Amino acid sequence: EDQVTQSPEALRLQEGESSSLNCSYTVSGLRGLFWYRQDPGKGPEFLFTLYSAGEEKEKERLKATLTKKESFLHITAPKPEDSATYLCAVGGSARQLTFGSGTQLTVLP
Amino acid sequence: EAGVTQFPSHSVIEKGQTVTLRCDPISGHDNLYWYRRVMGKEIKFLLHFVKESKQDESGMPNNRFLAERTGGTYSTLKVQPAELEDSGVYFCASSLQGGYTEAFFGQGTRLTVV
């Protein structure tokens, strides 16, 4: 059974204080690892897809990396508008997404 | 371009009643998915349509749940009769291609069964 574990559950940062979110996974035949952002009362918003170990993708202050066992979402010099829940999901041979429980990020001004 | 739209945004029903949730995917997206998050748990897969056909319904919890996708356009998810444990947020997502391409999510329907 595919599993995704995200840590920490919650993270509070000062504006400009860089940090990383972790996503550990076990999956039968990784087809893709996905990062989503979710704001309160809204659906998940797609950020990145990573397909193979060593792959990296960037978008503004966010950078996602992937190894064979985990993925990191690095946030550089965050701003208050980056506050949200960040979700990690994997797509395996079952051809459906398995989500982690998310990391709730709060960036204080 | 309109995104994935779900109706209603909130629904409160009594145990034993019937509720129907609707999802309008992005136009042209053949792949439509239903997910749900129950309180304190992760988002879980329910089922996947390709056009009007059910590709995978392995996540449907029991036969009180019925999903349809008429003509390969919008989809409905009916819960009949609703139980307390059905409470949660139901998300719909659509994608142009199947597999592991980018999927766009709707805002969700919050279902409360009392």
PDB file of C-alpha atoms in Angstrom, chain B residues 64-101:
ATOM      1  CA  ARG B  64     -24.359   3.856  -0.424  1.00  0.00           C
ATOM      2  CA  PHE B  65     -22.194   5.920  -2.756  1.00  0.00           C
ATOM      3  CA  LEU B  66     -23.097   6.184  -6.435  1.00  0.00           C
ATOM      4  CA  ALA B  67     -21.180   8.246  -8.958  1.00  0.00           C
ATOM      5  CA  GLU B  68     -22.270   9.032 -12.480  1.00  0.00           C
ATOM      6  CA  ARG B  69     -20.927  11.061 -15.319  1.00  0.00           C
ATOM      7  CA  THR B  70     -23.550  11.658 -17.929  1.00  0.00           C
ATOM      8  CA  GLY B  71     -22.262  12.152 -21.453  1.00  0.00           C
ATOM      9  CA  GLY B  72     -18.729  12.562 -20.207  1.00  0.00           C
ATOM     10  CA  THR B  73     -19.372  16.074 -18.941  1.00  0.00           C
ATOM     11  CA  TYR B  74     -20.441  16.866 -15.387  1.00  0.00           C
ATOM     12  CA  SER B  75     -20.458  14.250 -12.654  1.00  0.00           C
ATOM     13  CA  THR B  76     -22.659  13.611  -9.652  1.00  0.00           C
ATOM     14  CA  LEU B  77     -21.909  11.760  -6.442  1.00  0.00           C
ATOM     15  CA  LYS B  78     -24.961  10.572  -4.561  1.00  0.00           C
ATOM     16  CA  VAL B  79     -24.909   9.364  -0.975  1.00  0.00           C
ATOM     17  CA  GLN B  80     -28.003   7.375  -0.035  1.00  0.00           C
ATOM     18  CA  PRO B  81     -28.721   6.975   2.828  1.00  0.00           C
ATOM     19  CA  ALA B  82     -26.179   9.280   4.453  1.00  0.00           C
ATOM     20  CA  GLU B  83     -24.468   8.211   7.663  1.00  0.00           C
ATOM     21  CA  LEU B  84     -22.619  10.310  10.247  1.00  0.00           C
ATOM     22  CA  GLU B  85     -19.225   9.012   9.094  1.00  0.00           C
ATOM     23  CA  ASP B  86     -19.848  10.392   5.610  1.00  0.00           C
ATOM     24  CA  SER B  87     -19.237  13.902   6.900  1.00  0.00           C
ATOM     25  CA  GLY B  88     -16.215  15.555   5.339  1.00  0.00           C
ATOM     26  CA  VAL B  89     -15.081  17.579   2.360  1.00  0.00           C
ATOM     27  CA  TYR B  90     -15.597  16.064  -1.076  1.00  0.00           C
ATOM     28  CA  PHE B  91     -13.258  17.247  -3.795  1.00  0.00           C
ATOM     29  CA  CYS B  92     -13.537  16.827  -7.511  1.00  0.00           C
ATOM     30  CA  ALA B  93     -10.570  17.149  -9.857  1.00  0.00           C
ATOM     31  CA  SER B  94     -10.119  16.964 -13.598  1.00  0.00           C
ATOM     32  CA  SER B  95      -7.210  16.541 -15.950  1.00  0.00           C
ATOM     33  CA  LEU B  96      -6.664  16.622 -19.659  1.00  0.00           C
ATOM     34  CA  GLN B  97      -4.744  13.376 -19.678  1.00  0.00           C
ATOM     35  CA  GLY B  98      -4.935  10.438 -17.353  1.00  0.00           C
ATOM     36  CA  GLY B  99      -2.166   8.990 -15.294  1.00  0.00           C
ATOM     37  CA  TYR B 100      -0.035  11.504 -13.464  1.00  0.00           C
ATOM     38  CA  THR B 101      -0.471  14.740 -15.260  1.00  0.00           C
TER      39      THR B 101
END
